[in-house]
Amino acid sequence: MRGTPVPLRDSTLGDLPAGVEAPGYDRTALRPAVVHIGVGGFHRAHQAVYLDDLARTGETGWGLVGVGLRSPGMGQVLADQDGLFLVVERGGEQERARVVGVLNRYLFAPDDPGAVLDALAAETTRVVTLTITGTGYRIDPHTGEFDADDDDLRADLADPAAPRTVFGFLVEALDRRRRAGLPPFTVLSCDNMPDNGTAARTAVVSFARSRDEGLAGWIEAEGAFPSSMVDRITPTTTPGEREVVVARTGVDDRWPVVTEPFRQWIVEDSFACGRPPLERVGVQFVDDVAPYEAMKTRMLNAGHCALAYLGILAGYSTIDEVLADWVFRAYFEHLLADEIVPLLPPVPGIDLAEYQQTLVRRFSNPEMGDQLTRLGRRGSSKMPNYVFPSVEAAVAAGRPHQLLLLAVAGWMRFLRGYDYAGNDVPVDGPLADRLVELARQGQEEPEPLMSEKTVFGDLRDDPGFASGVEVALRALEEQGPREVIGLYLDLATKAGR
């Protein structure tokens, strides 16, 4: 039995229990060069860990300033803990607990926008990283244009010194740097979306253009917006999980992060004013992120979508429970091997068969307990970004894609907002109310849902897509997801796939 948990702060780092790794470097030597906007669990388990690893090598020139836009609670916890937090890695029989110390300070933007602007505009700031979710960029998925129709954006134009939005902060800070004769910082998106660097560039330059054409031109010419691919499964830390972490580690962290051992970060090597030497700690810098991004989004993220919606309908709660069912496991393996991987571009240095096996192991990790409801959030943006590209590629190549259509049908059935027993299931996202209404209107007919062009794009005009989804929807209604998956796998086997 452990004694009284050690409160997490600078003064107690020397008292950490055995097995909990301290940062091991002089935190006062950290020089803030990276500002991150959107400090949540994923950032603290991913980008912050890489920067912490870098500081542990003796490179302390890339300290981190965190900025929150919506979470004052995070700021209070980090302030009380001197910016320290626990990252607990769990996989199989392994568990590793480390204290991350690279965060110099945390700023809550609504409380002190001036301090955030000062941090962004500071000469020491060289890179600004973002995790604001894919919808946060306000990019129309079909036109690729920035949607500026927003009251907060209009307020930022009226009063640039007190921004409310991430783009208001970025553009005002870049304007201050330009006027001070400083180069622009690099804006590095770490969000899970196709071509995130282009999305960040489009949003920032478009908003800047609405203020000042000259400013927009300077950002476009001198700035850098590299794309990146990020990967680490990081479930939401619940109060119950926090208690488990305190009991297991003996450290009283009020907001720890629990994550898997696997992590990956691939970054386009294009920066405006220098970059951290993160290749020393496992980050891969490449000329083109696109093939890695396609691999991850079409395999991992599409797999999450397919298993989340069908799994919820089957009565499961976590993804490891789903993959413990051999029917769902076989579905996932065949979905990847037969319908997704053959349509991917070559991925330099990656064995896709090995990557597929890695995904099965990661999803099956019972220590994560990753909730299907978390994986199923914002389906109206996830399905077009992660699942539909494989469907479109299969249609174009004339390849079978029944398992993908079953994933789409599972999402459509989920959108009715209740499972087979009549229990409510949580549907969220910017179009949630509209999609639930259309799903209930159509029942086993997909046409009402497919009328939503912002989601389905040109797929809604493909008769083969509509008929295939309708067949799967009717089968799901008559038999249930597990039985239908078995039927589809049998048909694929008979077809020689």
Short mmCIF file of C-alpha atoms in Angstrom, two decimals:
data_model
loop_
_atom_site.label_atom_id
_atom_site.label_comp_id
_atom_site.label_asym_id
_atom_site.label_seq_id
_atom_site.Cartn_x
_atom_site.Cartn_y
_atom_site.Cartn_z
CA MET A 1 0.00 0.00 0.00
CA ARG A 2 1.26 3.49 -0.87
CA GLY A 3 1.18 6.25 1.70
CA THR A 4 -0.24 9.74 1.21
CA PRO A 5 -0.02 10.70 -2.48
CA VAL A 6 2.67 13.23 -3.35
CA PRO A 7 1.13 16.50 -4.61
CA LEU A 8 2.53 17.38 -8.03
CA ARG A 9 4.53 20.60 -8.12
CA ASP A 10 8.12 21.75 -8.61
CA SER A 11 8.99 21.51 -4.93
CA THR A 12 7.99 17.82 -4.74
CA LEU A 13 9.79 16.48 -7.82
CA GLY A 14 12.48 15.06 -5.57
CA ASP A 15 9.85 13.18 -3.58
CA LEU A 16 8.25 11.28 -6.44
CA PRO A 17 7.60 7.60 -5.72
CA ALA A 18 9.82 4.96 -7.28
CA GLY A 19 8.74 4.22 -10.84
CA VAL A 20 7.55 7.75 -11.63
CA GLU A 21 10.02 9.55 -13.89
CA ALA A 22 10.85 13.19 -13.13
CA PRO A 23 11.76 15.54 -16.00
CA GLY A 24 15.42 15.41 -15.02
CA TYR A 25 16.35 18.82 -16.43
CA ASP A 26 16.47 22.36 -15.10
CA ARG A 27 13.04 23.74 -15.89
CA THR A 28 14.24 27.30 -15.27
CA ALA A 29 16.58 26.88 -18.26
CA LEU A 30 13.66 26.33 -20.65
CA ARG A 31 13.27 29.11 -23.20
CA PRO A 32 9.72 29.41 -24.53
CA ALA A 33 9.81 28.98 -28.30
CA VAL A 34 6.62 27.00 -28.95
CA VAL A 35 3.10 28.22 -28.23
CA HIS A 36 0.39 25.60 -28.40
CA ILE A 37 -3.29 26.53 -28.78
CA GLY A 38 -5.79 23.93 -27.57
CA VAL A 39 -4.20 22.21 -24.58
CA GLY A 40 -6.17 19.00 -24.11
CA GLY A 41 -5.38 15.40 -23.37
CA PHE A 42 -4.05 14.61 -26.83
CA HIS A 43 -1.62 17.52 -26.93
CA ARG A 44 -0.30 16.68 -23.48
CA ALA A 45 0.18 13.02 -24.48
CA HIS A 46 1.73 13.81 -27.86
CA GLN A 47 3.41 17.10 -28.81
CA ALA A 48 4.25 18.00 -25.20
CA VAL A 49 5.83 14.58 -24.64
CA TYR A 50 8.04 14.95 -27.71
CA LEU A 51 9.17 18.41 -26.54
CA ASP A 52 9.75 17.01 -23.06
CA ASP A 53 11.86 14.22 -24.57
CA LEU A 54 13.87 16.87 -26.41
CA ALA A 55 14.47 18.82 -23.19
CA ARG A 56 15.65 15.59 -21.55
CA THR A 57 18.41 15.35 -24.16
CA GLY A 58 19.74 18.70 -22.91
CA GLU A 59 18.06 20.85 -25.60
CA THR A 60 16.14 23.39 -23.50
CA GLY A 61 15.62 26.01 -26.21
CA TRP A 62 12.13 24.78 -27.10
CA GLY A 63 10.03 25.34 -24.01
CA LEU A 64 6.26 25.37 -24.34
CA VAL A 65 3.56 27.93 -23.57
CA GLY A 66 0.03 26.55 -23.52
CA VAL A 67 -3.05 28.55 -24.53
CA GLY A 68 -6.60 27.52 -23.76
CA LEU A 69 -9.64 28.97 -25.48
CA ARG A 70 -12.42 27.16 -23.62
CA SER A 71 -11.08 25.32 -20.56
CA PRO A 72 -10.43 27.51 -17.49
CA GLY A 73 -10.36 24.36 -15.36
CA MET A 74 -7.23 23.13 -17.12
CA GLY A 75 -5.51 26.42 -16.41
CA GLN A 76 -6.28 26.27 -12.72
CA VAL A 77 -4.96 22.73 -12.39
CA LEU A 78 -1.77 23.52 -14.27
CA ALA A 79 -1.23 26.71 -12.27
CA ASP A 80 -1.55 24.80 -9.01
CA GLN A 81 0.87 22.15 -10.31
CA ASP A 82 3.49 24.59 -11.71
CA GLY A 83 2.64 23.40 -15.24
CA LEU A 84 3.49 19.79 -14.42
CA PHE A 85 1.33 16.80 -15.33
CA LEU A 86 1.53 13.03 -15.41
CA VAL A 87 1.45 10.98 -18.60
CA VAL A 88 0.69 7.32 -17.93
CA GLU A 89 1.38 4.88 -20.77
CA ARG A 90 -0.45 1.55 -20.64
CA GLY A 91 -0.04 -1.38 -22.96
CA GLY A 92 -0.29 -5.08 -22.15
CA GLU A 93 1.55 -5.65 -18.91
CA GLN A 94 3.53 -2.43 -19.24
CA GLU A 95 2.78 0.80 -17.40
CA ARG A 96 5.04 3.82 -17.43
CA ALA A 97 4.38 7.04 -15.52
CA ARG A 98 6.34 10.18 -16.26
CA VAL A 99 6.06 13.81 -15.24
CA VAL A 100 6.16 16.18 -18.21
CA GLY A 101 7.88 19.46 -17.33
CA VAL A 102 8.29 21.29 -20.63
CA LEU A 103 5.23 23.54 -20.18
CA ASN A 104 6.50 26.94 -19.00
CA ARG A 105 3.06 28.45 -18.41
CA TYR A 106 -0.59 28.22 -19.38
CA LEU A 107 -2.71 31.16 -20.48
CA PHE A 108 -6.49 31.16 -20.65
CA ALA A 109 -7.24 33.43 -23.59
CA PRO A 110 -10.66 34.80 -22.50
CA ASP A 111 -9.20 35.98 -19.18
CA ASP A 112 -6.13 37.70 -20.61
CA PRO A 113 -6.05 38.03 -24.39
CA GLY A 114 -3.25 40.57 -24.11
CA ALA A 115 -0.93 38.06 -22.48
CA VAL A 116 -1.66 35.53 -25.24
CA LEU A 117 -0.91 38.11 -27.92
CA ASP A 118 2.33 39.04 -26.14
CA ALA A 119 3.39 35.38 -26.06
CA LEU A 120 2.59 34.86 -29.75
CA ALA A 121 4.24 38.09 -30.88
CA ALA A 122 7.36 37.58 -28.72
CA GLU A 123 10.64 37.35 -30.61
CA THR A 124 11.36 34.05 -28.85
CA THR A 125 8.26 32.37 -30.32
CA ARG A 126 9.17 30.43 -33.45
CA VAL A 127 6.45 27.79 -33.81
CA VAL A 128 2.73 27.82 -32.97
CA THR A 129 1.09 24.41 -32.87
CA LEU A 130 -2.65 23.82 -33.00
CA THR A 131 -5.12 21.17 -31.85
CA ILE A 132 -8.46 22.89 -32.37
CA THR A 133 -10.35 19.98 -34.09
CA GLY A 134 -10.94 19.75 -37.82
CA THR A 135 -14.13 21.81 -37.76
CA GLY A 136 -12.27 24.60 -35.97
CA TYR A 137 -10.62 25.67 -39.23
CA ARG A 138 -13.97 26.60 -40.76
CA ILE A 139 -12.97 25.19 -44.18
CA ASP A 140 -15.77 24.12 -46.49
CA PRO A 141 -14.97 20.48 -47.33
CA HIS A 142 -16.16 20.82 -50.92
CA THR A 143 -14.93 24.27 -51.95
CA GLY A 144 -11.86 24.40 -49.72
CA GLU A 145 -12.70 28.00 -48.81
CA PHE A 146 -12.70 29.65 -45.39
CA ASP A 147 -16.13 30.37 -43.92
CA ALA A 148 -15.94 33.77 -42.23
CA ASP A 149 -19.64 33.98 -41.42
CA ASP A 150 -19.28 34.03 -37.64
CA ASP A 151 -20.07 36.64 -34.98
CA ASP A 152 -16.80 36.07 -33.10
CA LEU A 153 -14.75 36.50 -36.27
CA ARG A 154 -16.58 39.74 -37.00
CA ALA A 155 -15.85 40.88 -33.44
CA ASP A 156 -12.16 40.12 -34.01
CA LEU A 157 -12.17 42.34 -37.08
CA ALA A 158 -13.81 45.15 -35.14
CA ASP A 159 -11.44 44.88 -32.15
CA PRO A 160 -8.19 43.12 -33.14
CA ALA A 161 -6.55 43.81 -29.76
CA ALA A 162 -9.07 41.62 -27.92
CA PRO A 163 -9.52 38.51 -30.07
CA ARG A 164 -12.01 35.76 -29.37
CA THR A 165 -11.00 33.22 -32.01
CA VAL A 166 -7.81 31.34 -32.78
CA PHE A 167 -7.51 33.14 -36.11
CA GLY A 168 -8.05 36.50 -34.48
CA PHE A 169 -5.12 35.76 -32.16
CA LEU A 170 -2.86 34.40 -34.89
CA VAL A 171 -3.45 37.22 -37.36
CA GLU A 172 -3.14 40.02 -34.79
CA ALA A 173 0.09 38.50 -33.45
CA LEU A 174 1.48 38.10 -36.97
CA ASP A 175 0.61 41.72 -37.72
CA ARG A 176 2.48 42.84 -34.59
CA ARG A 177 5.51 40.79 -35.65
CA ARG A 178 5.45 42.29 -39.12
CA ARG A 179 5.33 45.81 -37.71
CA ALA A 180 8.19 44.95 -35.34
CA GLY A 181 10.35 43.63 -38.17
CA LEU A 182 10.19 40.02 -36.94
CA PRO A 183 9.66 37.01 -39.19
CA PRO A 184 6.34 35.17 -38.93
CA PHE A 185 6.16 32.16 -36.70
CA THR A 186 5.41 28.79 -38.26
CA VAL A 187 1.82 27.61 -37.81
CA LEU A 188 1.91 23.84 -37.39
CA SER A 189 -1.47 22.12 -37.38
CA CYS A 190 -1.60 18.90 -35.36
CA ASP A 191 -5.26 18.24 -36.07
CA ASN A 192 -6.61 15.06 -37.57
CA MET A 193 -7.77 16.28 -40.97
CA PRO A 194 -6.67 15.96 -44.59
CA ASP A 195 -3.93 18.38 -45.62
CA ASN A 196 -4.07 20.24 -42.32
CA GLY A 197 -1.27 22.59 -43.31
CA THR A 198 -3.24 23.89 -46.29
CA ALA A 199 -6.32 24.26 -44.07
CA ALA A 200 -4.34 26.32 -41.57
CA ARG A 201 -2.82 28.48 -44.31
CA THR A 202 -6.21 29.07 -45.97
CA ALA A 203 -7.86 30.04 -42.69
CA VAL A 204 -5.11 32.38 -41.49
CA VAL A 205 -4.46 34.08 -44.83
CA SER A 206 -8.18 34.43 -45.59
CA PHE A 207 -8.88 36.03 -42.25
CA ALA A 208 -5.84 38.28 -42.61
CA ARG A 209 -7.08 39.36 -46.04
CA SER A 210 -10.36 40.49 -44.51
CA ARG A 211 -8.25 42.87 -42.38
CA ASP A 212 -5.39 43.94 -44.61
CA GLU A 213 -4.38 42.75 -48.08
CA GLY A 214 -0.75 43.65 -47.38
CA LEU A 215 -0.70 41.61 -44.19
CA ALA A 216 -2.22 38.64 -45.98
CA GLY A 217 0.39 38.89 -48.75
CA TRP A 218 3.24 39.00 -46.20
CA ILE A 219 1.92 35.94 -44.37
CA GLU A 220 1.43 34.06 -47.62
CA ALA A 221 4.92 34.91 -48.87
CA GLU A 222 6.94 34.66 -45.66
CA GLY A 223 4.95 32.30 -43.44
CA ALA A 224 5.03 28.52 -43.22
CA PHE A 225 2.17 26.11 -42.63
CA PRO A 226 3.58 22.58 -42.72
CA SER A 227 1.25 19.63 -42.73
CA SER A 228 1.66 16.93 -40.12
CA MET A 229 0.31 13.51 -39.21
CA VAL A 230 -0.15 12.79 -35.52
CA ASP A 231 -1.10 9.53 -33.88
CA ARG A 232 -1.58 8.41 -30.31
CA ILE A 233 -4.76 6.94 -28.83
CA THR A 234 -5.64 9.08 -25.82
CA PRO A 235 -9.01 8.46 -24.16
CA THR A 236 -10.67 11.12 -22.03
CA THR A 237 -9.49 10.98 -18.42
CA THR A 238 -12.54 10.42 -16.23
CA PRO A 239 -12.68 11.20 -12.49
CA GLY A 240 -12.63 7.47 -11.82
CA GLU A 241 -9.54 7.04 -13.98
CA ARG A 242 -7.85 9.87 -12.14
CA GLU A 243 -8.40 8.03 -8.85
CA VAL A 244 -6.85 4.90 -10.36
CA VAL A 245 -3.80 6.88 -11.49
CA VAL A 246 -3.34 8.39 -8.02
CA ALA A 247 -3.64 4.97 -6.38
CA ARG A 248 -1.23 3.27 -8.80
CA THR A 249 1.42 5.99 -9.02
CA GLY A 250 1.24 7.61 -5.59
CA VAL A 251 1.17 11.04 -7.27
CA ASP A 252 -1.73 13.45 -6.79
CA ASP A 253 -2.23 14.89 -10.28
CA ARG A 254 -5.66 16.48 -10.63
CA TRP A 255 -5.73 16.02 -14.42
CA PRO A 256 -3.41 13.22 -15.59
CA VAL A 257 -3.31 11.79 -19.10
CA VAL A 258 -3.63 8.06 -19.78
CA THR A 259 -2.43 6.93 -23.19
CA GLU A 260 -0.94 4.04 -25.15
CA PRO A 261 2.80 3.38 -25.64
CA PHE A 262 2.57 3.91 -29.42
CA ARG A 263 3.07 7.41 -30.80
CA GLN A 264 3.93 8.83 -34.20
CA TRP A 265 4.51 12.32 -35.55
CA ILE A 266 5.37 12.95 -39.19
CA VAL A 267 5.94 16.56 -40.22
CA GLU A 268 6.52 18.35 -43.51
CA ASP A 269 9.96 19.93 -43.24
CA SER A 270 8.94 23.51 -44.06
CA PHE A 271 9.43 26.13 -41.35
CA ALA A 272 9.63 29.93 -41.37
CA CYS A 273 12.19 30.68 -38.65
CA GLY A 274 13.81 27.49 -37.49
CA ARG A 275 12.39 24.34 -35.97
CA PRO A 276 13.04 22.13 -32.96
CA PRO A 277 15.39 19.20 -33.68
CA LEU A 278 12.66 16.70 -32.92
CA GLU A 279 14.20 14.10 -35.20
CA ARG A 280 16.44 13.35 -32.19
CA VAL A 281 13.39 12.00 -30.33
CA GLY A 282 11.58 10.10 -33.06
CA VAL A 283 9.72 12.71 -35.12
CA GLN A 284 10.02 12.03 -38.85
CA PHE A 285 10.48 15.07 -41.10
CA VAL A 286 9.49 14.46 -44.72
CA ASP A 287 8.91 16.35 -47.97
CA ASP A 288 5.33 15.10 -48.35
CA VAL A 289 3.04 14.07 -45.49
CA ALA A 290 0.12 13.10 -47.76
CA PRO A 291 0.75 9.33 -48.04
CA TYR A 292 1.24 8.97 -44.28
CA GLU A 293 -1.87 11.01 -43.65
CA ALA A 294 -3.90 8.86 -46.06
CA MET A 295 -2.65 5.71 -44.35
CA LYS A 296 -3.58 6.90 -40.90
CA THR A 297 -6.93 8.51 -41.66
CA ARG A 298 -8.22 5.76 -43.96
CA MET A 299 -7.02 2.91 -41.74
CA LEU A 300 -7.01 4.02 -38.10
CA ASN A 301 -9.63 6.77 -38.16
CA ALA A 302 -11.95 5.00 -40.59
CA GLY A 303 -11.57 1.87 -38.47
CA HIS A 304 -12.58 3.81 -35.39
CA CYS A 305 -15.68 5.07 -37.21
CA ALA A 306 -16.74 1.68 -38.54
CA LEU A 307 -16.27 -0.11 -35.23
CA ALA A 308 -17.73 2.70 -33.11
CA TYR A 309 -21.14 2.92 -34.78
CA LEU A 310 -21.63 -0.78 -35.40
CA GLY A 311 -20.24 -1.57 -31.95
CA ILE A 312 -22.59 0.84 -30.18
CA LEU A 313 -25.54 -0.69 -32.02
CA ALA A 314 -24.36 -4.13 -30.93
CA GLY A 315 -24.33 -3.05 -27.29
CA TYR A 316 -20.60 -2.62 -26.73
CA SER A 317 -19.04 0.27 -24.80
CA THR A 318 -15.31 0.24 -25.61
CA ILE A 319 -13.31 -0.62 -28.69
CA ASP A 320 -11.34 -3.39 -27.00
CA GLU A 321 -14.67 -5.08 -26.19
CA VAL A 322 -15.61 -4.87 -29.85
CA LEU A 323 -12.38 -6.49 -31.03
CA ALA A 324 -12.66 -9.21 -28.40
CA ASP A 325 -15.65 -10.39 -30.48
CA TRP A 326 -14.13 -12.48 -33.27
CA VAL A 327 -16.84 -11.43 -35.74
CA PHE A 328 -16.00 -7.74 -35.36
CA ARG A 329 -12.28 -8.49 -35.37
CA ALA A 330 -12.61 -10.38 -38.66
CA TYR A 331 -14.66 -7.51 -40.07
CA PHE A 332 -11.98 -4.98 -39.15
CA GLU A 333 -9.17 -7.11 -40.57
CA HIS A 334 -10.99 -7.71 -43.86
CA LEU A 335 -12.10 -4.08 -44.11
CA LEU A 336 -8.48 -2.98 -43.94
CA ALA A 337 -6.85 -5.72 -45.99
CA ASP A 338 -9.46 -6.09 -48.73
CA GLU A 339 -11.06 -2.69 -49.20
CA ILE A 340 -8.79 0.05 -47.81
CA VAL A 341 -5.12 -0.91 -48.11
CA PRO A 342 -5.23 -1.89 -51.83
CA LEU A 343 -6.33 1.66 -52.70
CA LEU A 344 -3.71 3.51 -50.64
CA PRO A 345 -0.74 5.20 -52.31
CA PRO A 346 2.73 3.81 -51.49
CA VAL A 347 3.85 4.98 -48.04
CA PRO A 348 7.65 5.38 -47.86
CA GLY A 349 9.23 3.26 -45.15
CA ILE A 350 5.94 1.70 -43.98
CA ASP A 351 4.90 -1.94 -44.31
CA LEU A 352 1.12 -1.59 -44.53
CA ALA A 353 0.47 -5.21 -43.54
CA GLU A 354 2.54 -4.70 -40.41
CA TYR A 355 0.80 -1.38 -39.74
CA GLN A 356 -2.56 -3.15 -39.99
CA GLN A 357 -1.47 -5.72 -37.39
CA THR A 358 -0.30 -2.88 -35.16
CA LEU A 359 -3.74 -1.27 -35.37
CA VAL A 360 -5.47 -4.49 -34.34
CA ARG A 361 -3.18 -4.77 -31.31
CA ARG A 362 -3.66 -1.11 -30.37
CA PHE A 363 -7.44 -1.23 -30.67
CA SER A 364 -7.47 -4.43 -28.61
CA ASN A 365 -5.56 -2.88 -25.69
CA PRO A 366 -7.88 -3.36 -22.67
CA GLU A 367 -5.90 -0.85 -20.61
CA MET A 368 -7.18 2.00 -22.77
CA GLY A 369 -10.90 1.39 -22.36
CA ASP A 370 -11.47 3.81 -25.23
CA GLN A 371 -15.15 4.67 -25.25
CA LEU A 372 -17.05 4.12 -28.49
CA THR A 373 -19.08 7.25 -27.77
CA ARG A 374 -15.84 9.27 -27.87
CA LEU A 375 -14.80 7.69 -31.15
CA GLY A 376 -18.25 8.34 -32.62
CA ARG A 377 -18.31 12.08 -31.97
CA ARG A 378 -18.62 14.51 -34.90
CA GLY A 379 -19.46 11.81 -37.41
CA SER A 380 -20.62 14.39 -39.95
CA SER A 381 -17.00 15.52 -40.34
CA LYS A 382 -15.28 12.18 -39.65
CA MET A 383 -17.14 10.08 -42.20
CA PRO A 384 -16.43 12.42 -45.17
CA ASN A 385 -12.78 12.77 -44.15
CA TYR A 386 -11.98 9.19 -43.16
CA VAL A 387 -14.41 6.70 -44.73
CA PHE A 388 -15.77 8.30 -47.89
CA PRO A 389 -12.32 8.70 -49.58
CA SER A 390 -11.93 4.92 -49.63
CA VAL A 391 -15.47 4.50 -50.95
CA GLU A 392 -14.81 7.03 -53.72
CA ALA A 393 -11.50 5.36 -54.60
CA ALA A 394 -13.18 1.94 -54.72
CA VAL A 395 -15.97 3.24 -56.98
CA ALA A 396 -13.42 4.85 -59.31
CA ALA A 397 -11.35 1.64 -59.46
CA GLY A 398 -14.37 -0.66 -59.79
CA ARG A 399 -13.36 -2.59 -56.68
CA PRO A 400 -15.71 -4.31 -54.18
CA HIS A 401 -16.48 -2.17 -51.14
CA GLN A 402 -19.40 -3.83 -49.36
CA LEU A 403 -17.70 -3.66 -45.95
CA LEU A 404 -17.21 0.08 -46.37
CA LEU A 405 -20.88 0.46 -47.31
CA LEU A 406 -21.77 -1.47 -44.17
CA ALA A 407 -19.74 1.04 -42.13
CA VAL A 408 -21.74 3.87 -43.76
CA ALA A 409 -25.01 2.09 -43.06
CA GLY A 410 -23.97 1.56 -39.43
CA TRP A 411 -23.43 5.31 -39.08
CA MET A 412 -26.77 6.08 -40.69
CA ARG A 413 -28.55 3.69 -38.34
CA PHE A 414 -26.71 5.22 -35.39
CA LEU A 415 -27.89 8.67 -36.47
CA ARG A 416 -31.44 7.82 -35.48
CA GLY A 417 -30.26 8.42 -31.92
CA TYR A 418 -31.37 5.13 -30.39
CA ASP A 419 -30.16 1.53 -30.42
CA TYR A 420 -32.11 -1.68 -31.05
CA ALA A 421 -33.44 -1.72 -27.50
CA GLY A 422 -34.72 1.84 -27.85
CA ASN A 423 -32.00 3.32 -25.63
CA ASP A 424 -30.71 6.77 -26.52
CA VAL A 425 -27.28 6.95 -28.14
CA PRO A 426 -25.37 10.26 -28.19
CA VAL A 427 -25.25 11.99 -31.57
CA ASP A 428 -23.24 15.20 -31.58
CA GLY A 429 -21.48 17.49 -34.00
CA PRO A 430 -22.37 20.68 -35.86
CA LEU A 431 -25.07 18.98 -37.98
CA ALA A 432 -26.35 16.56 -35.35
CA ASP A 433 -29.95 17.76 -35.06
CA ARG A 434 -30.41 17.99 -38.82
CA LEU A 435 -28.93 14.53 -39.47
CA VAL A 436 -30.96 12.85 -36.73
CA GLU A 437 -34.12 14.34 -38.21
CA LEU A 438 -33.22 13.06 -41.70
CA ALA A 439 -32.20 9.61 -40.43
CA ARG A 440 -35.51 9.17 -38.62
CA GLN A 441 -37.40 10.42 -41.63
CA GLY A 442 -35.71 7.93 -43.97
CA GLN A 443 -35.49 4.91 -41.65
CA GLU A 444 -34.15 2.14 -43.98
CA GLU A 445 -34.02 4.50 -46.96
CA PRO A 446 -30.78 6.52 -47.16
CA GLU A 447 -32.02 9.17 -49.61
CA PRO A 448 -33.10 11.80 -47.05
CA LEU A 449 -29.71 11.69 -45.34
CA MET A 450 -27.87 11.68 -48.64
CA SER A 451 -29.60 14.92 -49.60
CA GLU A 452 -27.19 16.66 -47.20
CA LYS A 453 -24.58 17.67 -49.78
CA THR A 454 -22.25 19.21 -47.19
CA VAL A 455 -21.70 15.67 -45.90
CA PHE A 456 -22.07 13.37 -48.90
CA GLY A 457 -20.82 15.56 -51.74
CA ASP A 458 -20.86 13.79 -55.10
CA LEU A 459 -21.45 10.38 -53.52
CA ARG A 460 -25.11 11.26 -53.18
CA ASP A 461 -25.41 11.15 -56.98
CA ASP A 462 -23.95 7.64 -57.27
CA PRO A 463 -26.83 5.14 -57.64
CA GLY A 464 -24.60 2.21 -56.73
CA PHE A 465 -23.63 3.86 -53.45
CA ALA A 466 -27.24 4.61 -52.57
CA SER A 467 -28.48 1.11 -53.38
CA GLY A 468 -25.59 -0.58 -51.57
CA VAL A 469 -26.16 1.47 -48.43
CA GLU A 470 -29.90 0.80 -48.57
CA VAL A 471 -29.32 -2.97 -48.74
CA ALA A 472 -27.01 -2.77 -45.72
CA LEU A 473 -29.43 -0.56 -43.79
CA ARG A 474 -32.32 -2.95 -44.35
CA ALA A 475 -30.17 -5.89 -43.34
CA LEU A 476 -29.11 -4.10 -40.15
CA GLU A 477 -32.71 -3.40 -39.31
CA GLU A 478 -33.81 -6.98 -39.86
CA GLN A 479 -30.90 -8.84 -38.22
CA GLY A 480 -28.62 -6.59 -36.18
CA PRO A 481 -24.95 -5.65 -36.73
CA ARG A 482 -23.20 -8.84 -35.63
CA GLU A 483 -25.36 -11.05 -37.81
CA VAL A 484 -25.03 -8.74 -40.82
CA ILE A 485 -21.26 -8.58 -40.47
CA GLY A 486 -21.17 -12.38 -40.51
CA LEU A 487 -23.32 -12.42 -43.64
CA TYR A 488 -21.12 -9.87 -45.43
CA LEU A 489 -17.95 -11.75 -44.50
CA ASP A 490 -19.45 -14.99 -45.84
CA LEU A 491 -20.33 -13.29 -49.11
CA ALA A 492 -16.81 -11.87 -49.40
CA THR A 493 -15.33 -15.34 -48.80
CA LYS A 494 -17.55 -16.91 -51.48
CA ALA A 495 -16.50 -14.17 -53.88
CA GLY A 496 -12.87 -15.20 -53.31
CA ARG A 497 -11.78 -12.07 -51.48
#
